[in-house]
Short mmCIF file of C-alpha atoms and ligand atoms in Angstrom, two decimals:
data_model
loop_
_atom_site.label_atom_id
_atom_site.label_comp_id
_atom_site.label_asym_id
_atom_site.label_seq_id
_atom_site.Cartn_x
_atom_site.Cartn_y
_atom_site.Cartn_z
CA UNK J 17 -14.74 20.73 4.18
CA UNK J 18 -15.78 22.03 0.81
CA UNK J 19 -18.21 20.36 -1.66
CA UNK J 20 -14.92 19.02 -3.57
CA UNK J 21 -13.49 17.81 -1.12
CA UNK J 22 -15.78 15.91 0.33
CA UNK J 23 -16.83 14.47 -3.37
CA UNK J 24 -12.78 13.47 -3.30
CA UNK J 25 -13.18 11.41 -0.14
CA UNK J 26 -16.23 9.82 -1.42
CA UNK J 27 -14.14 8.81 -4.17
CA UNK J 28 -11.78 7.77 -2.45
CA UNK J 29 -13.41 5.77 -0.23
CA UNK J 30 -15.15 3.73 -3.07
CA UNK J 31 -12.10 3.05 -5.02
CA UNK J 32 -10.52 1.96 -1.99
CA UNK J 33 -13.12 -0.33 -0.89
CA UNK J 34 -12.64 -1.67 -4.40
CA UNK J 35 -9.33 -2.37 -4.20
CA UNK J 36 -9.77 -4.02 -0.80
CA UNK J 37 -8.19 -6.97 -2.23
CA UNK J 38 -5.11 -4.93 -4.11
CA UNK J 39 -1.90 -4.27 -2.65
CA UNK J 40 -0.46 -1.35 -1.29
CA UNK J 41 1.00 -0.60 -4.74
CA UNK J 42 -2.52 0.18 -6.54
CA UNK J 43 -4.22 1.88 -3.16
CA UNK J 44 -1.16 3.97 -3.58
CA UNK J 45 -1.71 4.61 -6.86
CA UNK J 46 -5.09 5.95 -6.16
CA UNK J 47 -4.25 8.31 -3.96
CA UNK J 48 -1.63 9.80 -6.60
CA UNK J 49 -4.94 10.00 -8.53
CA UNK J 50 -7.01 11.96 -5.72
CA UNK J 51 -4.32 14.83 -5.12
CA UNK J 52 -2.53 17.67 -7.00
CA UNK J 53 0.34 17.73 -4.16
CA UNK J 54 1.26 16.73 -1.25
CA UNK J 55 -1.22 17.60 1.42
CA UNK J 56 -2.13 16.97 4.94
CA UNK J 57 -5.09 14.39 3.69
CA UNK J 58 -2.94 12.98 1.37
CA UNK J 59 0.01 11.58 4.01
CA UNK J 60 -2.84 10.71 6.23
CA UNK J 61 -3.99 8.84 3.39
CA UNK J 62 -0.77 6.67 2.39
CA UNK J 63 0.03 6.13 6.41
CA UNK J 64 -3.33 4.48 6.62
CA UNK J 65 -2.58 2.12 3.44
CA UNK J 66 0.74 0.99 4.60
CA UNK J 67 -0.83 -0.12 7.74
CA UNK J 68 -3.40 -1.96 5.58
CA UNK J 69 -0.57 -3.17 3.41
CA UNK J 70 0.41 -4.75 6.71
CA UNK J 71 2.91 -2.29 8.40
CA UNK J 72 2.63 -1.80 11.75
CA UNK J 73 1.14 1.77 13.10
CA UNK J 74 4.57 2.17 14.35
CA UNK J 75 6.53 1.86 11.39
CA UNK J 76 3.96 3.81 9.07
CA UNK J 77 3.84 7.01 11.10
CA UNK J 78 7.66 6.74 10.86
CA UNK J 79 7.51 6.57 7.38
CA UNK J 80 4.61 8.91 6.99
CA UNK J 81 7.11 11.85 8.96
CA UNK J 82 9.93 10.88 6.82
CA UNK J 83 8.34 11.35 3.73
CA UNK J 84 6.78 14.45 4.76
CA UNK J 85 10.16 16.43 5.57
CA UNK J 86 11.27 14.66 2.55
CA UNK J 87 8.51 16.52 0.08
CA UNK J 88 8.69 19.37 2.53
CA UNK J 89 13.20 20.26 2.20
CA UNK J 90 12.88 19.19 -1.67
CA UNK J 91 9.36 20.38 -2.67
CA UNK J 92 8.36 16.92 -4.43
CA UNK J 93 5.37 17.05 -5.80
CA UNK J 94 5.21 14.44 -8.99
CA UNK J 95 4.25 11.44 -8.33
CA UNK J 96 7.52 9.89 -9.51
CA UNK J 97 9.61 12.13 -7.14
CA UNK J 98 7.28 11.27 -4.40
CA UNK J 99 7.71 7.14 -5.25
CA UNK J 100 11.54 7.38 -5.15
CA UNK J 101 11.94 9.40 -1.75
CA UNK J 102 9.12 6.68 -0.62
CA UNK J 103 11.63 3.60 -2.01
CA UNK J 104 14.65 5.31 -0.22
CA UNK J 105 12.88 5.79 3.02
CA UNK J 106 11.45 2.27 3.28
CA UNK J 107 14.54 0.07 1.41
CA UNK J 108 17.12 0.77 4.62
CA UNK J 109 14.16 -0.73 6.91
CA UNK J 110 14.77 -3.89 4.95
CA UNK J 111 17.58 -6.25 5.69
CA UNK J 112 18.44 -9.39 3.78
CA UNK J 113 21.14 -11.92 4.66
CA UNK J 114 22.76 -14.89 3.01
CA UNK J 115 23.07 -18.09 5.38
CA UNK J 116 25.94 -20.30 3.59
CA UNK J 117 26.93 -23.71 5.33
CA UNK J 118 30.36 -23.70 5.82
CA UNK J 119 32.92 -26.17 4.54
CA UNK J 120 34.93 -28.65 7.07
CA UNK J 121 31.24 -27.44 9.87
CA UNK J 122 28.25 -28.90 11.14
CA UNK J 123 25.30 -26.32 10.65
CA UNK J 124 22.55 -26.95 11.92
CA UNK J 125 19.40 -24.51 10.70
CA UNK J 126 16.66 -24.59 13.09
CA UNK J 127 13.02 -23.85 11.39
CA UNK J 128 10.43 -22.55 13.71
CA UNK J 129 6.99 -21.22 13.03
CA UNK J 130 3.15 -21.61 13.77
CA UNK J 131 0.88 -24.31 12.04
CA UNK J 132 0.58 -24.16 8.35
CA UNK J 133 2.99 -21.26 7.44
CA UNK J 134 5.04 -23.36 5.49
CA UNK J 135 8.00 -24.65 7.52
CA UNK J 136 8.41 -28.43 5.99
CA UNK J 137 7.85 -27.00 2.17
CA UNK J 138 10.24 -24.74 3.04
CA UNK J 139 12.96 -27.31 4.34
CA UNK J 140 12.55 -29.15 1.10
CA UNK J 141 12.65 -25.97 -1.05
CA UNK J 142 15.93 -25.20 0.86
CA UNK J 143 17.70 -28.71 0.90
CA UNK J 144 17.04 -28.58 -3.03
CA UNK J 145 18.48 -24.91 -3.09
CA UNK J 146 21.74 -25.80 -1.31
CA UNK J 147 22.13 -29.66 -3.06
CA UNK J 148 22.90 -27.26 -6.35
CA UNK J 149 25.62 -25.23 -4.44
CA UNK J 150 27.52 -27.39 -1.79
CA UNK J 151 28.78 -31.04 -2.08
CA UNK J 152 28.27 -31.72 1.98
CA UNK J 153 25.85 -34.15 3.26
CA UNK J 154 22.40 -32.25 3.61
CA UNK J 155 19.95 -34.16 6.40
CA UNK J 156 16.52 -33.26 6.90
CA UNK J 157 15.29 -34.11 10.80
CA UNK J 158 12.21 -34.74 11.43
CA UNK J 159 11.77 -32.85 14.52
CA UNK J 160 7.57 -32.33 14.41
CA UNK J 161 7.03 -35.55 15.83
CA UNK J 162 3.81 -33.69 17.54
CA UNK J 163 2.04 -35.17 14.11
CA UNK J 164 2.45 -38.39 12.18
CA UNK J 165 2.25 -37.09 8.71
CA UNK J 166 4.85 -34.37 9.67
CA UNK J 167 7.24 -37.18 9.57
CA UNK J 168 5.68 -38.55 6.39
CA UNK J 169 5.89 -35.22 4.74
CA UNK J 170 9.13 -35.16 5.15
CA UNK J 171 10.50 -38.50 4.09
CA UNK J 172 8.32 -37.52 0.79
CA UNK J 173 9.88 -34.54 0.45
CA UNK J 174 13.32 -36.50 0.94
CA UNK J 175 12.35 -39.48 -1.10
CA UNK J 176 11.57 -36.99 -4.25
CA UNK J 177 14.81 -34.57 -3.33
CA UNK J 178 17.05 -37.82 -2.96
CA UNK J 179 18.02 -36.39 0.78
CA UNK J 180 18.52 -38.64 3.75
CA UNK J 181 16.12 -37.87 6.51
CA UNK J 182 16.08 -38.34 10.20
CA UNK J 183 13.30 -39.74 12.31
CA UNK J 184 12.28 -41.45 14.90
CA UNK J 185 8.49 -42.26 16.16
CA UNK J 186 5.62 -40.30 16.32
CA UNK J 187 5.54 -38.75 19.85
CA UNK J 188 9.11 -38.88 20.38
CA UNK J 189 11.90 -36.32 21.14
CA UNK J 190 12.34 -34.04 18.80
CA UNK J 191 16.13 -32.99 20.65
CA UNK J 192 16.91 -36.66 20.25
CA UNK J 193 15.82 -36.47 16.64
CA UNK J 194 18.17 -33.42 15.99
CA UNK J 195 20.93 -34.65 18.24
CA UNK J 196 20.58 -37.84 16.22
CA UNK J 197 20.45 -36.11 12.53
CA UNK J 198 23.42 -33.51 13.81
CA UNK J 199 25.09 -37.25 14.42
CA UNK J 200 24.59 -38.50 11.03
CA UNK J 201 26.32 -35.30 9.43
CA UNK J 202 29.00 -35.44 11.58
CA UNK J 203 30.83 -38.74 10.28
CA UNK J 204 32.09 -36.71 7.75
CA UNK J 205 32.76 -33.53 9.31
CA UNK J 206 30.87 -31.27 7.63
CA UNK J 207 27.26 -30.98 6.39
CA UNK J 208 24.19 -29.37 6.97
CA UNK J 209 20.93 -30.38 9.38
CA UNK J 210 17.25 -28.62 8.43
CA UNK J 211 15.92 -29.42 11.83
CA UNK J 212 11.64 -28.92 11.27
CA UNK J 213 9.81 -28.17 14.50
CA UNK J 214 6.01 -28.54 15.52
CA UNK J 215 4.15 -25.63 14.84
CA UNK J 216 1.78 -25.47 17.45
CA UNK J 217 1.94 -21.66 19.58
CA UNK J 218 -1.10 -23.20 21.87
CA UNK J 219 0.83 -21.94 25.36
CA UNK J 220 4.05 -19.52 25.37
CA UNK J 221 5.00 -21.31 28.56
CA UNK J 222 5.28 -24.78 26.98
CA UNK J 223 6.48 -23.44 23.39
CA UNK J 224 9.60 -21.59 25.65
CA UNK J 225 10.18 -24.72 27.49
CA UNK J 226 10.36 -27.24 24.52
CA UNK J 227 12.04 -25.34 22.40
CA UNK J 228 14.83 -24.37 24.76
CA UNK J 229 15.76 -27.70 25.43
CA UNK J 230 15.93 -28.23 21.59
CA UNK J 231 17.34 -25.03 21.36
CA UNK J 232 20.40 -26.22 23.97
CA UNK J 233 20.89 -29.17 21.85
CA UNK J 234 20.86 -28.30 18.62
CA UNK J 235 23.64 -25.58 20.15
CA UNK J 236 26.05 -28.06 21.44
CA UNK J 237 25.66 -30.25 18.18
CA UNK J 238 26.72 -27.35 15.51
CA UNK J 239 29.90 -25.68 14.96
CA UNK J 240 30.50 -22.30 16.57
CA UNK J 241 28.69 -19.61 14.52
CA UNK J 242 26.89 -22.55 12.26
CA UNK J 243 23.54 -22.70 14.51
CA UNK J 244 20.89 -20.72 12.41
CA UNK J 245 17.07 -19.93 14.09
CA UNK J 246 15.21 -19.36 11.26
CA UNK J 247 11.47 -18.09 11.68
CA UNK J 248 8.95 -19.62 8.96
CA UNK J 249 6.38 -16.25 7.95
CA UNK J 250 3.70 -16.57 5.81
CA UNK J 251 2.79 -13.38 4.04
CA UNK J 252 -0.83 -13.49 4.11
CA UNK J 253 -1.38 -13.55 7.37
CA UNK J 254 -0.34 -9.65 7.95
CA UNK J 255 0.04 -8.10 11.05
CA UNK J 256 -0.51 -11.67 12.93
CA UNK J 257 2.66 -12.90 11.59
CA UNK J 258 5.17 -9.97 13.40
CA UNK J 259 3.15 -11.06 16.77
CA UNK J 260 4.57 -14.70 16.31
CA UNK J 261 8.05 -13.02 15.24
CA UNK J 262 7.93 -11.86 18.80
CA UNK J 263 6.84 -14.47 20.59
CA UNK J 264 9.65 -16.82 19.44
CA UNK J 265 12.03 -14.35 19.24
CA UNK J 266 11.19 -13.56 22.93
CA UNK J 267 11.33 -17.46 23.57
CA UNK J 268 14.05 -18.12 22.02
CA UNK J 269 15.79 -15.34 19.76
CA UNK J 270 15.77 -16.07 15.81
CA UNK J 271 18.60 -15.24 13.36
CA UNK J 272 16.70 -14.78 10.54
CA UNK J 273 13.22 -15.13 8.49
CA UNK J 274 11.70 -17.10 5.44
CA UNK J 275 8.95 -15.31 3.95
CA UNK J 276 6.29 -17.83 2.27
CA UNK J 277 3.29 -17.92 0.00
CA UNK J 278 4.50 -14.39 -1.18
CA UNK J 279 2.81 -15.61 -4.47
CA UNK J 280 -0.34 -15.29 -3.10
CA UNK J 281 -0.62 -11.71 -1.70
CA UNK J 282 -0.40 -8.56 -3.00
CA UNK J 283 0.49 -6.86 0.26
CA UNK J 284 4.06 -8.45 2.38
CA UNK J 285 4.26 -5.22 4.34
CA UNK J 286 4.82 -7.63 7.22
CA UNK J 287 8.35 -8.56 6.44
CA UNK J 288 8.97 -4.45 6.50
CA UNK J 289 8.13 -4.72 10.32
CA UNK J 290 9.98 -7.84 11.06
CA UNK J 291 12.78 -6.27 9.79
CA UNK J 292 13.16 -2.83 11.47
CA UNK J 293 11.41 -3.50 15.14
CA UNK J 294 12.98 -7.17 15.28
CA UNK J 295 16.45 -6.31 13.57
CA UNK J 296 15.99 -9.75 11.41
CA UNK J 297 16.87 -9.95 8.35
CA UNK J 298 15.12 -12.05 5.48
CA UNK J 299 17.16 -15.21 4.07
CA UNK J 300 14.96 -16.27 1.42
CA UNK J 301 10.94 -15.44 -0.18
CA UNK J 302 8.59 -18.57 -1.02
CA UNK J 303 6.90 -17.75 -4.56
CA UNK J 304 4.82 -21.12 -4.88
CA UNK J 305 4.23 -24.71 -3.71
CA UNK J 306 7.67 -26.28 -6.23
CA UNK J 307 10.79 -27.05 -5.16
CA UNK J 308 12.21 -24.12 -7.19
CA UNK J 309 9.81 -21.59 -5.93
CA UNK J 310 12.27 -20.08 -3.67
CA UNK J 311 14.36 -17.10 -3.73
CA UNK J 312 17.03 -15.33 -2.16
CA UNK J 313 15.65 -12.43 -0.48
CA UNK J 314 16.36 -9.32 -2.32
CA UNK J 315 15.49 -5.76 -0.75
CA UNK J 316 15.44 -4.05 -3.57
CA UNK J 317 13.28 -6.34 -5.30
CA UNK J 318 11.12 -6.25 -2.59
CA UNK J 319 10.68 -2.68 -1.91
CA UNK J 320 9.80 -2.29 -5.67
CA UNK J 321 7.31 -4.53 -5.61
CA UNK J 322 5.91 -3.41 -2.83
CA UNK J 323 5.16 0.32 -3.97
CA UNK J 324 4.63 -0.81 -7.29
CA UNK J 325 7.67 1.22 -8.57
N1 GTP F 26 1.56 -20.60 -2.67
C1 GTP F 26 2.45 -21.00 -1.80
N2 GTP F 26 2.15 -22.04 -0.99
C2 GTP F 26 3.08 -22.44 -0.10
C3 GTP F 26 4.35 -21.81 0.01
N3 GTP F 26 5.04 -22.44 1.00
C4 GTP F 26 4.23 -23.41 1.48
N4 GTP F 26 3.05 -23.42 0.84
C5 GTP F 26 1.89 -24.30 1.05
O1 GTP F 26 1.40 -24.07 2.37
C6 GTP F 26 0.84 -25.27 2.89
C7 GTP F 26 1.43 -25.58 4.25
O2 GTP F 26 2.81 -25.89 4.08
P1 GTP F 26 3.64 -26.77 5.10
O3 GTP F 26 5.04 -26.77 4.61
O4 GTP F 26 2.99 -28.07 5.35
O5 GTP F 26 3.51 -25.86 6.40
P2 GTP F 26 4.04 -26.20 7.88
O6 GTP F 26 4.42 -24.89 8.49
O7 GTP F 26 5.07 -27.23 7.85
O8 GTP F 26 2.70 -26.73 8.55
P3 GTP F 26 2.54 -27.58 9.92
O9 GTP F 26 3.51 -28.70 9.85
O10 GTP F 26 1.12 -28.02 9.90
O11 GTP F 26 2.80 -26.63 11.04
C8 GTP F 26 1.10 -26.36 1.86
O12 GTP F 26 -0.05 -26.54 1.09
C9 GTP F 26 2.23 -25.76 1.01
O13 GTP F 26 2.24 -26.26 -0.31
C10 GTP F 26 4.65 -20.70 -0.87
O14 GTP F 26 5.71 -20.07 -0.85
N5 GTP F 26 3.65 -20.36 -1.75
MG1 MG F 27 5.21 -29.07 8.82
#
């Protein structure tokens, strides 16, 4: 290594460690700042900040090839050239997807996820979404029964959104408690259930087993087609957060994902994962703790913000 290139690396290293807290978008930047072209040090570079932007290894070697032969056939070399073969590689990883309740059908959407991630904000962010485009009945069940104030959360949340809510006692079923809510829709033949769930992940054994028998009937309750598993991720918690995508999906296969408290993190890279190695798409993005901080999920959006483009 020459004497300039090891005074780059220093460099480097430094303003990294300074943007520790910064998004893939400005360690990106960075390394636009550090190189002339495209070199071997400077792929090896961007691979290892879209891991720390929360890709998986997997999925940024993938990327890192791609955008290699990219710069390689087309000889990109400005930085701008280099950003748009980077969003074109990385936006057909992403898939989004629009869940509409269907007139004259019960739907029931399932929400699933571990402790704190945001599942019963979301539920209330999402009744208060679809009260402004359907006239069905909307019915929130309160299917964490594992905790008291779960059930108190969400009669708030349905007290302030002016949404009838489900529940029975603390302890109880939470099947009965979606079989029930599915019940109360049904009257008038159409509507829509948000079915929260307990988020505890303590033992894969007992997660598979509870949530299969809710799982079986929450099934036999919706209309063909009209039974949503939706997977609650919060975008801070990186890499962590495709693990639990797998578990459930494992346990008992998901449909799509919410991605939360994408407000408060400069990274997200974990929804890029999801996507390609899971095959989910994203339904909607959580930008804050309001009823209107929610979002459909746009890829484009998403990619951009993500590089910083
Ligand atoms: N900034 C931000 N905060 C959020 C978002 N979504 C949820 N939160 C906050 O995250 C915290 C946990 O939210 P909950 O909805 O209670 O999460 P949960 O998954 O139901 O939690 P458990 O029931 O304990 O498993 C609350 O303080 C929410 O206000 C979001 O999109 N952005
Ligand atoms: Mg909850």
């Amino acid at each position: 290594m020459t004497v300039k290139k090891i005074k780059k690396k220093l460099r480097k290293i430094k303003e990294i460690k300074m943007n520790k807290k910064k998004g893939f978008s400005q360690k990106l930047k960075n390394i636009f700042g550090l190189y002339e072209e495209p070199s071997d040090d400077f792929f090896e570079d961007l691979s290892d900040s879209l891991i720390e932007g929360d890709i998986s290894a997997k999925t940024a070697m993938q990327i890192e090839d791609e955008l290699r032969e990219a710069c390689r056939k087309r000889k990109l070399k400005s930085e701008e050239e280099i950003l748009n073969a980077l969003y074109n590689i990385i936006l057909p990883l992403v898939k989004a997807d629009k869940l509409e309740p269907e007139p004259g059908k019960i739907s029931i959407y399932l929400v699933l996820g571990v402790n704190g991630v945001g599942k019963t904000t979301s539920i209330a962010k999402i009744a208060n979404y679809y009260k402004k485009k359907i006239s069905m009945p909307i019915v929130l069940a309160a299917g964490d029964t594992f905790r008291a104030a779960a059930i108190d959360q969400l009669k708030f949340h349905g007290d302030s959104l002016d949404t009838r809510v489900v529940a029975h006692k603390y302890g109880g079923d939470p099947g009965a408690v979606i079989f029930d809510a599915a019940d109360a829709v049904s009257s008038s033949g159409e509507g829509l259930v948000l079915a929260d769930t307990a988020g505890r992940l303590h033992n894969k054994e007992n997660l598979v087993r509870e949530l299969q028998k809710i799982d079986r009937i929450a099934k036999s309750k919706a209309s063909e087609g009209c039974y949503k598993k939706i997977l609650v991720l919060d975008a801070t918690t990186g890499q962590n957060g495709f693990r639990q995508a797998e578990v459930f999906n494992e346990s008992i296969g998901l449909d799509a994902v919410v991605l939360t408290k994408y407000d408060s993190t400069a990274k997200g890279g974990v929804a890029i994962t999801v996507c390609k190695e899971l095959g989910l798409p994203v339904v909607f993005v959580g930008t804050g703790e309001k009823y209107d901080d929610i979002s459909e999920f746009s890829p484009e959006e998403y990619v951009k913000a993500f590089i910083g483009e």
